[in-house]
CSV table of C-alpha atoms in Angstrom, one decimal:
chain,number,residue,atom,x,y,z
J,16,UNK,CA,0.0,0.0,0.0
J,17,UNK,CA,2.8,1.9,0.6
J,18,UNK,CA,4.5,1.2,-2.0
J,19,UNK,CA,1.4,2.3,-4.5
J,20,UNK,CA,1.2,5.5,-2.8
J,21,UNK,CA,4.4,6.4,-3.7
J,22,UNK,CA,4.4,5.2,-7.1
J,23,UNK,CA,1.3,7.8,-7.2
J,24,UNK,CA,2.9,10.8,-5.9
J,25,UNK,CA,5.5,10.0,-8.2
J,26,UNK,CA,3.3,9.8,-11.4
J,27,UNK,CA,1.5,13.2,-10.4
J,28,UNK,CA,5.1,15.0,-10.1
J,29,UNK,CA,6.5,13.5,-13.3
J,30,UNK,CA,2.9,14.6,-15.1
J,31,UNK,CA,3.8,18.1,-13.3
J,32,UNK,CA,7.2,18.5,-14.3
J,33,UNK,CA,6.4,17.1,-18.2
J,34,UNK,CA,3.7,19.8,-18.3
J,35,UNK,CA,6.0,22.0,-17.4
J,36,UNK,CA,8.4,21.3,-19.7
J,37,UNK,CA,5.7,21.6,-22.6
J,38,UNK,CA,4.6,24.7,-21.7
J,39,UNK,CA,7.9,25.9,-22.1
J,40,UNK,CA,8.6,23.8,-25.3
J,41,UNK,CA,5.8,25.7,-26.8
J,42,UNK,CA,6.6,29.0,-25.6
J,43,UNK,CA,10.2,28.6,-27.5
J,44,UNK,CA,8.5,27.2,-30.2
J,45,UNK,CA,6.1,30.0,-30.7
J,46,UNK,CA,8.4,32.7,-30.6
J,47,UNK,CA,8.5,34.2,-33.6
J,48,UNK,CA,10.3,37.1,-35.3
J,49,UNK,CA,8.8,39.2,-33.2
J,50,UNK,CA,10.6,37.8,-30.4
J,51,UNK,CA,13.8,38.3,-32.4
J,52,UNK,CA,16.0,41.4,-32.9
J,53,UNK,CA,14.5,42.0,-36.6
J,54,UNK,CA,17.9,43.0,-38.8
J,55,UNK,CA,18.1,47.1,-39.7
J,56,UNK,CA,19.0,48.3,-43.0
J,57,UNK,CA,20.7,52.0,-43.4
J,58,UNK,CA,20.0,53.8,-46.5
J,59,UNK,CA,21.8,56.6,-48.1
J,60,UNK,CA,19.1,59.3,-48.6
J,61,UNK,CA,19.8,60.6,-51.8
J,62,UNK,CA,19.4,64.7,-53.1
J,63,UNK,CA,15.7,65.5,-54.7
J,64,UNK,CA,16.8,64.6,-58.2
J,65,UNK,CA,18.4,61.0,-56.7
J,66,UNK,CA,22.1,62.0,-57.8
J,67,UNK,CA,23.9,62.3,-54.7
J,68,UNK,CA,24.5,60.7,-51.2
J,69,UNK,CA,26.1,64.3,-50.3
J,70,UNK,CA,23.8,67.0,-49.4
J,71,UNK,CA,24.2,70.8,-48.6
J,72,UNK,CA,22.2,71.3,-45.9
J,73,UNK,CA,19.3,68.6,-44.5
J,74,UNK,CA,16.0,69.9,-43.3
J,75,UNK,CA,14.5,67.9,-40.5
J,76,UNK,CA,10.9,68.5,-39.4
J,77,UNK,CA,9.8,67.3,-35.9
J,78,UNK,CA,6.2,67.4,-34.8
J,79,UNK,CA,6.1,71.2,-36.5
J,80,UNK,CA,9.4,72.5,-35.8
J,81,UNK,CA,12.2,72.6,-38.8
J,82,UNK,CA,15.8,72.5,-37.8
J,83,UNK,CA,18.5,72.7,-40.5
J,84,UNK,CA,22.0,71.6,-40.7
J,85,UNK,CA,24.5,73.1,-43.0
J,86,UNK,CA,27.3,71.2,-44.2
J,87,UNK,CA,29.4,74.2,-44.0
J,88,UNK,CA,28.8,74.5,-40.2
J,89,UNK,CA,29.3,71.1,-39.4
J,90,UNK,CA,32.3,70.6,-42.0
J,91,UNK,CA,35.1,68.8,-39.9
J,92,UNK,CA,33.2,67.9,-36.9
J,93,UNK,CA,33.7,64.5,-36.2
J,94,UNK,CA,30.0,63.9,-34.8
J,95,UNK,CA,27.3,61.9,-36.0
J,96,UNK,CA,23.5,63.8,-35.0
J,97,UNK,CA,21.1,61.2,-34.0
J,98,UNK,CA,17.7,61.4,-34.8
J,99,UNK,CA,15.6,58.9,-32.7
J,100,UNK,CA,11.9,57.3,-34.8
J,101,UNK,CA,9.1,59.6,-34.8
J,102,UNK,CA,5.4,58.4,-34.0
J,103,UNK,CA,4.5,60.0,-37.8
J,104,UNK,CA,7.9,59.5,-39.0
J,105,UNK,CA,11.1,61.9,-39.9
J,106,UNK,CA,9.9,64.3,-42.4
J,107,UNK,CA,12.8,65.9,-44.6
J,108,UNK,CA,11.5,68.8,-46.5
J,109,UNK,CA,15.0,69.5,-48.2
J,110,UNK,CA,14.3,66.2,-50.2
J,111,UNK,CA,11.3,65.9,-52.6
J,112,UNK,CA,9.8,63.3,-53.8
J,113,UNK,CA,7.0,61.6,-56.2
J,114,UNK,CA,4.9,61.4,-52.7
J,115,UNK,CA,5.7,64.9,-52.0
J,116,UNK,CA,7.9,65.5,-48.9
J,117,UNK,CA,9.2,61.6,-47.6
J,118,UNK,CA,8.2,60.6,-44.6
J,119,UNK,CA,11.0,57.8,-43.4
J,120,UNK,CA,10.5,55.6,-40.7
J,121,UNK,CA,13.1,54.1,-38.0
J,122,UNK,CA,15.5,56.6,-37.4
J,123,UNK,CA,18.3,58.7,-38.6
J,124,UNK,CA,21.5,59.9,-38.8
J,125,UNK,CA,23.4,63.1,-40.2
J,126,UNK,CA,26.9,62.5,-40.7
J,127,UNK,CA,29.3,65.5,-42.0
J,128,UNK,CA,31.9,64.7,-44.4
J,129,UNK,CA,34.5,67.0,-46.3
J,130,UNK,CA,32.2,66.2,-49.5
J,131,UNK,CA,29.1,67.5,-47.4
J,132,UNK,CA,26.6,65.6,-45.1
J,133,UNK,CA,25.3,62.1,-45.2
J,134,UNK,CA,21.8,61.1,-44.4
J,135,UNK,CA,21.3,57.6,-43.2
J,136,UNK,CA,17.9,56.3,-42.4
J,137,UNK,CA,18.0,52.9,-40.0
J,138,UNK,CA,14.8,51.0,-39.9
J,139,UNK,CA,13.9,47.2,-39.6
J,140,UNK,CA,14.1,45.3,-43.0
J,141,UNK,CA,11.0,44.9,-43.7
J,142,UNK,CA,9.8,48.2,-42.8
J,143,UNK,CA,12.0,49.1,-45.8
J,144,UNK,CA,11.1,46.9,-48.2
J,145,UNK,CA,7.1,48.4,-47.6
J,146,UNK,CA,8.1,51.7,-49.4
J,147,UNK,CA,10.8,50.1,-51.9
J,148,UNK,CA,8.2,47.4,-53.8
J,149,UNK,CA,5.5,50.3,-54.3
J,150,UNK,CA,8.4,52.6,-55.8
J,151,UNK,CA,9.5,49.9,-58.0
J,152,UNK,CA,6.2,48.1,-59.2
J,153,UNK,CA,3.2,49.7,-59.6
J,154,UNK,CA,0.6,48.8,-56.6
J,155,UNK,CA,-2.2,47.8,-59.1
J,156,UNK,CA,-0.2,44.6,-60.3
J,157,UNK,CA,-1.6,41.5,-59.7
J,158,UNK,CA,-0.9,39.9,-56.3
J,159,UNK,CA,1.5,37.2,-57.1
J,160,UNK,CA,3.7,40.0,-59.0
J,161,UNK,CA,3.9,41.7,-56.1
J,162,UNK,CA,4.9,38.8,-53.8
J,163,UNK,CA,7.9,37.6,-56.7
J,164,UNK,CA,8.8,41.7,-56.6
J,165,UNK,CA,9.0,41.5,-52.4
J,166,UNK,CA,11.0,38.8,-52.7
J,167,UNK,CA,12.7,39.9,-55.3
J,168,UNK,CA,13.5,43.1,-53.6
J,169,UNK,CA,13.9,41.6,-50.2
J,170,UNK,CA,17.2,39.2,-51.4
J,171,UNK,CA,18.5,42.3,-52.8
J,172,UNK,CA,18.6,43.8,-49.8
J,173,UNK,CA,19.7,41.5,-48.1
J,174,UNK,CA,22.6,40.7,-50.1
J,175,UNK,CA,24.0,43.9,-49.7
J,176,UNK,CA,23.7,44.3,-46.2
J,177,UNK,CA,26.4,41.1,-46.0
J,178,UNK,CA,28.5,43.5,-48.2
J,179,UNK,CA,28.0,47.0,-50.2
J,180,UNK,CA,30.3,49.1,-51.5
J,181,UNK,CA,28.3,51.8,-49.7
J,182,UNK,CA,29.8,50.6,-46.1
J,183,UNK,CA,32.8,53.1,-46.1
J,184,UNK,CA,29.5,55.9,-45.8
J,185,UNK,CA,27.8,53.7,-43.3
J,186,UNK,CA,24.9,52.7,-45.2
J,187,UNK,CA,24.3,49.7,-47.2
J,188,UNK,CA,22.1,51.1,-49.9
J,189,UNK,CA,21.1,54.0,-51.1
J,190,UNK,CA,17.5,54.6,-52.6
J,191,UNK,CA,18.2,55.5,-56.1
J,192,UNK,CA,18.2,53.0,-58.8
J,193,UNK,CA,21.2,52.1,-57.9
J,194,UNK,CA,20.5,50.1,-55.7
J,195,UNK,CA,16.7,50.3,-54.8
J,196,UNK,CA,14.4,53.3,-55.1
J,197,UNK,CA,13.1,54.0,-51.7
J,198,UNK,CA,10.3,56.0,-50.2
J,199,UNK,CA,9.2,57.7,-53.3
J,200,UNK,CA,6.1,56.5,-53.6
J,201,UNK,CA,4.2,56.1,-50.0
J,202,UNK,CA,3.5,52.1,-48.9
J,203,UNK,CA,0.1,51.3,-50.7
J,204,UNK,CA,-1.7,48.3,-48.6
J,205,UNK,CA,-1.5,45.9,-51.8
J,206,UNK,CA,2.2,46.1,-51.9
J,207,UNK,CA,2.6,45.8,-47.9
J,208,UNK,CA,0.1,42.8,-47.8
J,209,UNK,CA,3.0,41.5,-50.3
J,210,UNK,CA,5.8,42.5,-47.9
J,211,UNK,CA,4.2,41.1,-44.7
J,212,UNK,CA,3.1,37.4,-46.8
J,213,UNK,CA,6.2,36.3,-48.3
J,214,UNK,CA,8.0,38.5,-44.5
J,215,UNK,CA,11.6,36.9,-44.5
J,216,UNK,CA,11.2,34.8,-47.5
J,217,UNK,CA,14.4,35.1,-49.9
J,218,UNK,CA,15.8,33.3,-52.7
J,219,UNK,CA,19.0,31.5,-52.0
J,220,UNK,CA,21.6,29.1,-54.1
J,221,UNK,CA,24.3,27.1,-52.1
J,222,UNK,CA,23.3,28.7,-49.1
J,223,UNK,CA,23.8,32.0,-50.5
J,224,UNK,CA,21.5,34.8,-51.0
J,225,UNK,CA,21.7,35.6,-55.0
J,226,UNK,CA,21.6,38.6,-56.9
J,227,UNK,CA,17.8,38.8,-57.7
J,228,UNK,CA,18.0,41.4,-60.3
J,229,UNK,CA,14.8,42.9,-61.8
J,230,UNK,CA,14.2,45.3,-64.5
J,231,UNK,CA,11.0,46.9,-66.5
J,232,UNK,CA,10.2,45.7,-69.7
J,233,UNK,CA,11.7,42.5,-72.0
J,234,UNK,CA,12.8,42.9,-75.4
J,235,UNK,CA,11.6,38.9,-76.0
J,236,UNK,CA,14.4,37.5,-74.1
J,237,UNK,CA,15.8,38.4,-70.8
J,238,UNK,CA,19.8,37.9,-70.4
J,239,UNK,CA,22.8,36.6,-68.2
J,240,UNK,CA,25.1,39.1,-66.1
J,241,UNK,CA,27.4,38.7,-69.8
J,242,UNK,CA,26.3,42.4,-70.6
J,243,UNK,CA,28.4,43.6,-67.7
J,244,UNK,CA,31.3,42.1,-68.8
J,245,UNK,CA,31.5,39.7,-65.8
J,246,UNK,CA,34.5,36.7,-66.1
J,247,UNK,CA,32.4,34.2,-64.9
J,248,UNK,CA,28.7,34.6,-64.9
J,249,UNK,CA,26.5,33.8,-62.3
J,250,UNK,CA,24.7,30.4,-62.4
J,251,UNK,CA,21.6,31.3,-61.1
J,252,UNK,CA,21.0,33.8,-63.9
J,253,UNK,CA,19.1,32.6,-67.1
J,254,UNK,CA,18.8,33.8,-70.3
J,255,UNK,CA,15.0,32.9,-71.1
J,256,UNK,CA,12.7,33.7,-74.0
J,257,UNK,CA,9.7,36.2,-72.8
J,258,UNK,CA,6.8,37.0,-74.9
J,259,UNK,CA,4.5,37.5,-71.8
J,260,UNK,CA,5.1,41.1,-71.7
J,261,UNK,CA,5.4,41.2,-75.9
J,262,UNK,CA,2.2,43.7,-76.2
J,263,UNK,CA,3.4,46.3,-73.5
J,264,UNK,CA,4.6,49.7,-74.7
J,265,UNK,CA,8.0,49.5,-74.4
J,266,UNK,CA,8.5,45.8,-76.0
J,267,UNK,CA,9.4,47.6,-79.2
J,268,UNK,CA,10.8,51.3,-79.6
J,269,UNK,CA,12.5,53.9,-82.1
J,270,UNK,CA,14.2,56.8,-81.4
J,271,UNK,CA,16.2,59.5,-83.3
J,272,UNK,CA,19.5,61.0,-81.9
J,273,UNK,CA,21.3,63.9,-83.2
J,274,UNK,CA,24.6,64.0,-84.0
J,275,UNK,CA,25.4,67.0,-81.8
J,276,UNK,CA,24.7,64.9,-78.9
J,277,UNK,CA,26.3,62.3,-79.8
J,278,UNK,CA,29.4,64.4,-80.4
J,279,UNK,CA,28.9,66.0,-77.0
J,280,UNK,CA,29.4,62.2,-75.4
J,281,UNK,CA,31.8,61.8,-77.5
J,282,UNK,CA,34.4,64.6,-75.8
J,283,UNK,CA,32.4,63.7,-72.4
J,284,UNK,CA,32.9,60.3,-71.9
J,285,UNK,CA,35.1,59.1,-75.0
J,286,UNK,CA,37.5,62.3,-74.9
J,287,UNK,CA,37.1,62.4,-78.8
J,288,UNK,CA,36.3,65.8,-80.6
J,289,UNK,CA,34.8,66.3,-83.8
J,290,UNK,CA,32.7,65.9,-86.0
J,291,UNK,CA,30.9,62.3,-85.5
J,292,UNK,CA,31.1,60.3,-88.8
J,293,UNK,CA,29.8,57.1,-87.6
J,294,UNK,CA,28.7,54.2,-85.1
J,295,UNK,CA,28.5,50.9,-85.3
J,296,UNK,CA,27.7,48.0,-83.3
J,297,UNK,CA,30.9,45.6,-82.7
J,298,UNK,CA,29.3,42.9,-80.4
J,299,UNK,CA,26.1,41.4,-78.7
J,300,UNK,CA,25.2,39.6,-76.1
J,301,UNK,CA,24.2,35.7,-76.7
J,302,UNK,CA,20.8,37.4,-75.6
J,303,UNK,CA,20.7,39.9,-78.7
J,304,UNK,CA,22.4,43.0,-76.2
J,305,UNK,CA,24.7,45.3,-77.7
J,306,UNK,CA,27.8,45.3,-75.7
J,307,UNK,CA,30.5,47.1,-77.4
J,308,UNK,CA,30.2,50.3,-79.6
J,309,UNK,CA,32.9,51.8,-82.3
J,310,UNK,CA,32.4,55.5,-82.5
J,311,UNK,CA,34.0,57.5,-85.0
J,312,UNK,CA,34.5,61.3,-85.3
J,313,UNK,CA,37.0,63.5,-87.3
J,314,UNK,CA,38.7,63.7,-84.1
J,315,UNK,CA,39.9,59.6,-83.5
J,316,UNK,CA,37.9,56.3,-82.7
J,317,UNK,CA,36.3,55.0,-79.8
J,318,UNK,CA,35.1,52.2,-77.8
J,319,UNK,CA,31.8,51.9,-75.9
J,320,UNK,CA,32.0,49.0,-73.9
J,321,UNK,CA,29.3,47.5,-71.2
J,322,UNK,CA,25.5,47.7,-71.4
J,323,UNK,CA,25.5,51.0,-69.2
J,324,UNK,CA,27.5,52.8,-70.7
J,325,UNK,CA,26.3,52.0,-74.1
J,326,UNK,CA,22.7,53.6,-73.1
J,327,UNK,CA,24.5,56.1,-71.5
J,328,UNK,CA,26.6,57.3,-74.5
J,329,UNK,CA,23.2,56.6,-77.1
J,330,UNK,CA,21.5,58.9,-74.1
J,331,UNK,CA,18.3,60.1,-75.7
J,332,UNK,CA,17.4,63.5,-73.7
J,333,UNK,CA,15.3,65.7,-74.9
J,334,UNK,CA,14.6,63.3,-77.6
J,335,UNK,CA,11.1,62.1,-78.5
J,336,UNK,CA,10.9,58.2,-78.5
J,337,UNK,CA,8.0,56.3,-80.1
J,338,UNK,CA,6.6,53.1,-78.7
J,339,UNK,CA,5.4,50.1,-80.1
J,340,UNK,CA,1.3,51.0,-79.2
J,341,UNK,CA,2.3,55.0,-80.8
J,342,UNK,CA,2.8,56.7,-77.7
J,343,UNK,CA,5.3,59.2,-77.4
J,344,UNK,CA,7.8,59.8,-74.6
J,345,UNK,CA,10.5,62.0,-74.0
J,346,UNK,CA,13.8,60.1,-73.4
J,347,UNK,CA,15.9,60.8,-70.1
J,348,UNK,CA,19.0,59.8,-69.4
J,349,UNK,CA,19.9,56.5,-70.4
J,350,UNK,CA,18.6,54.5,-73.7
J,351,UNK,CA,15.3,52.6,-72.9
J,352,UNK,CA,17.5,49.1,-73.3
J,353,UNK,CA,20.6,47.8,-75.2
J,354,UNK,CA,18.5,45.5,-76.9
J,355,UNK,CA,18.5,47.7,-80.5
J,356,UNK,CA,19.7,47.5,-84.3
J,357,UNK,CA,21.2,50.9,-85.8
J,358,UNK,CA,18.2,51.5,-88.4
J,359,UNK,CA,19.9,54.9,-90.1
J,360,UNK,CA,22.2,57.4,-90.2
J,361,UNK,CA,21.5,60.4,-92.3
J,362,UNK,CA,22.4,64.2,-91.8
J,363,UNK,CA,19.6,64.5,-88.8
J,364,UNK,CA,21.2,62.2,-86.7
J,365,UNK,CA,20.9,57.8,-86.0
J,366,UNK,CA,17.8,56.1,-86.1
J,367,UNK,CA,17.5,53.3,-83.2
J,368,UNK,CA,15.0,50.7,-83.6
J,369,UNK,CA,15.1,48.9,-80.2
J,370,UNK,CA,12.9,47.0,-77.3
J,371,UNK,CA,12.5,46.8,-73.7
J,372,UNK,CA,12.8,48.8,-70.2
J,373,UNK,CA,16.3,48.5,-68.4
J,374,UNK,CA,18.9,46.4,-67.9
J,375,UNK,CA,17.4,43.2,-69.3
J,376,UNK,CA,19.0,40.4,-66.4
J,377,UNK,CA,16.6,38.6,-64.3
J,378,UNK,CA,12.5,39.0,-64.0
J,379,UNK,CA,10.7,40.8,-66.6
J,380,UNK,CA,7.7,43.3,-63.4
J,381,UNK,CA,5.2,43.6,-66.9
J,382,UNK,CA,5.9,39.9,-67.8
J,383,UNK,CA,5.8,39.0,-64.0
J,384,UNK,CA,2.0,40.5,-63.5
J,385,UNK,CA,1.3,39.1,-67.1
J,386,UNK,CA,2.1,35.7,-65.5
J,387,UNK,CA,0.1,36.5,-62.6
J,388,UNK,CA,-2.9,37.2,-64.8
J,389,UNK,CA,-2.4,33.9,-66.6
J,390,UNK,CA,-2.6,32.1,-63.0
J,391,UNK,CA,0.9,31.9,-62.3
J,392,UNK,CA,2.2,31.5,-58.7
J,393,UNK,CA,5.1,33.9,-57.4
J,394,UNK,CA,7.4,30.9,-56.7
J,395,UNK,CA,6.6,29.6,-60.6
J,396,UNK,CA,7.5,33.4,-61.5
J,397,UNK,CA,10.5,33.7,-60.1
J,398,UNK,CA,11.5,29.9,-60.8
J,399,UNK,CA,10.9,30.7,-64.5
J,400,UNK,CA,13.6,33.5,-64.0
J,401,UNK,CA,16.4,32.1,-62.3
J,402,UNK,CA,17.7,28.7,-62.4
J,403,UNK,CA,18.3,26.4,-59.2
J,404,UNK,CA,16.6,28.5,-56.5
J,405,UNK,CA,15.6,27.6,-53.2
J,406,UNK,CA,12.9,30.1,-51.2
J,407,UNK,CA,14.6,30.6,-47.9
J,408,UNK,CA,13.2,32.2,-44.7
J,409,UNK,CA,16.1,34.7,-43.4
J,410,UNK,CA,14.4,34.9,-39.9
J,411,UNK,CA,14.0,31.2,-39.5
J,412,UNK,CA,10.6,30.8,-38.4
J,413,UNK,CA,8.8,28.6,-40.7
């Protein structure tokens, strides 16, 4: 009898004690990122016209009050100003904006420099990445398109926050198209829903995070990281046919350059004067990109080589560029794509005859939400786009 009431008691404190320990399985097991330090990106903030890191002065405005800070003053301080996160936000009124005057979350810092000052904005990840997808893909794109563009966006980032050529400023971005554009158009609640569904979801390759580039527009085919003139080009980058964006606007274009622009690139970035007899296309891409230019003035010969600096030099500002459903669009400062045949060259100038939006290397946005239309998921998007992916979850919490 004795003997049973022991092995009773014992049973009710080992029931006890494993209860306990499940409780506090399950606590540990229900932690979530929330529980976790979430990982802060700094941004370069960059001038109105998104040219420079370096300003002249910053305006900040807190809860009504403007204070200013003028690089002159602060020239050779060796202080960082601190700016902790507002309720409404840090509003900067010396940078403008397609939303107006930006409104930037987490917090800030104003570092002076001989150049001029630095503004870095701190905020969690995925804070960030709520005002980059709406300012690179319009908020009325299908849902799935928005999830790939998240993702998309969210690997990016997170790939240069292990390393960035920006870390000598003490940011790890900037939020130009240079990197990412940032905050210029205000979080729209489509593309946060996207930010919060696919939250620490990146695409990875051998344990790493990979370059998940993205550009506008395909000319029919998208292309490898070749057109940069890279020695060994990155596995996970495909060069895939793409007719699902084939009847958007800028799938086919022509545009007319005159030769006194092209002669004023010429001195600029070839350092050839003169008057500008002729171009010609040396080499493509496997893809169909030109990569390398000859340009020839009274004054010498020249090379163009590399897909930026090809659109650059065949820059077609102020120049009025017809696209393939008639519209007209005046040209900034790049070429709309590499992708192009030299139609003509008369006395007015050269006659490009060309197709698609940007660079051309990874995921088509208008072929992306095309897809979406069709039914296609955002893991069978991006899976069409880069080769041997895996969809990895940076915060761990599955």
């Amino acid at each position: 009898m004795r003997k049973a009431r022991f092995f009773y008691v014992y049973l009710v404190l080992l029931v006890v004690l494993l209860n306990e320990l499940s409780v506090h399985d399950c606590a540990a097991a229900g932690q979530t990122k929330e529980n976790k330090a979430e990982p802060e990106i700094r941004v370069a903030l960059t001038d109105s016209d998104f040219q420079f890191v370096y300003h002249d002065s910053v305006t900040i405005s807190l809860n009504g009050e403007e204070t200013v800070y003028e690089a002159e003053a602060l020239r050779g301080r060796n202080e960082i100003i601190s700016i902790p996160e507002q309720e409404g936000g840090i509003l900067i009124p010396s940078i403008h904006r397609q939303c107006g005057t930006p409104s930037y979350g987490g917090r800030l810092e104003i570092r002076p420099c001989e150049e001029g000052l630095l503004a870095i904005n701190i905020l969690p990840l995925e804070k960030y990445l709520e005002a980059v997808v709406p300012s690179e893909m319009p908020s009325t794109y299908e849902k799935e398109a928005l999830k790939a563009q998240a993702i998309c966006a969210r690997t990016y980032a997170w790939k240069q926050m292990q390393g960035s050529r920006l870390h000598e400023y003490g940011a790890d971005v900037d939020d130009s198209v240079s990197y990412q554009v940032y905050q210029n158009v205000a979080p729209q609640e489509s593309t946060t829903k996207a930010v919060r569904e696919t939250e620490g979801m990146i695409l990875s390759q051998n344990g790493q995070p990979v370059e998940a580039y993205y550009f506008s527009t395909s000319a029919g085919v998208t292309s490898t990281d070749e057109i940069w003139g890279v020695s060994e080009t990155a596995s996970y980058l495909k060069s895939v046919p793409c007719e699902f964006d084939a009847e958007e606007p800028w799938s086919a274009w022509t545009v007319q350059i005159p030769w006194t622009a092209l002669e004023e690139k010429a001195v600029s970035l070839l350092n050839i004067a003169g008057k500008l007899k002729a171009v010609s296309v040396q080499k493509k891409s496997q893809s169909g990109a030109v990569t390398e230019l000859t340009v020839t003035t009274e004054g010498g010969t020249g090379t163009v080589d590399g897909e930026y600096s090809i659109r650059e030099f065949l820059s077609p500002r102020g120049c009025k560029i017809t696209e393939k459903d008639g519209s007209v669009t005046e040209g900034g400062k790049l070429l709309p794509s590499a992708y192009f045949e030299i139609q003509s060259q008369d006395a007015d100038g050269i006659t490009l005859k060309g197709g698609g939006y940007g660079h051309g290397v990874g995921m088509s946005q208008t072929a992306a939400n095309e897809m979406a239309k069709e039914g296609y998921s955002y893991e069978e998007i991006l899976e069409y786009f880069f080769r041997e992916i895996e969809f990895v979850d940076i915060y761990g919490v599955k």
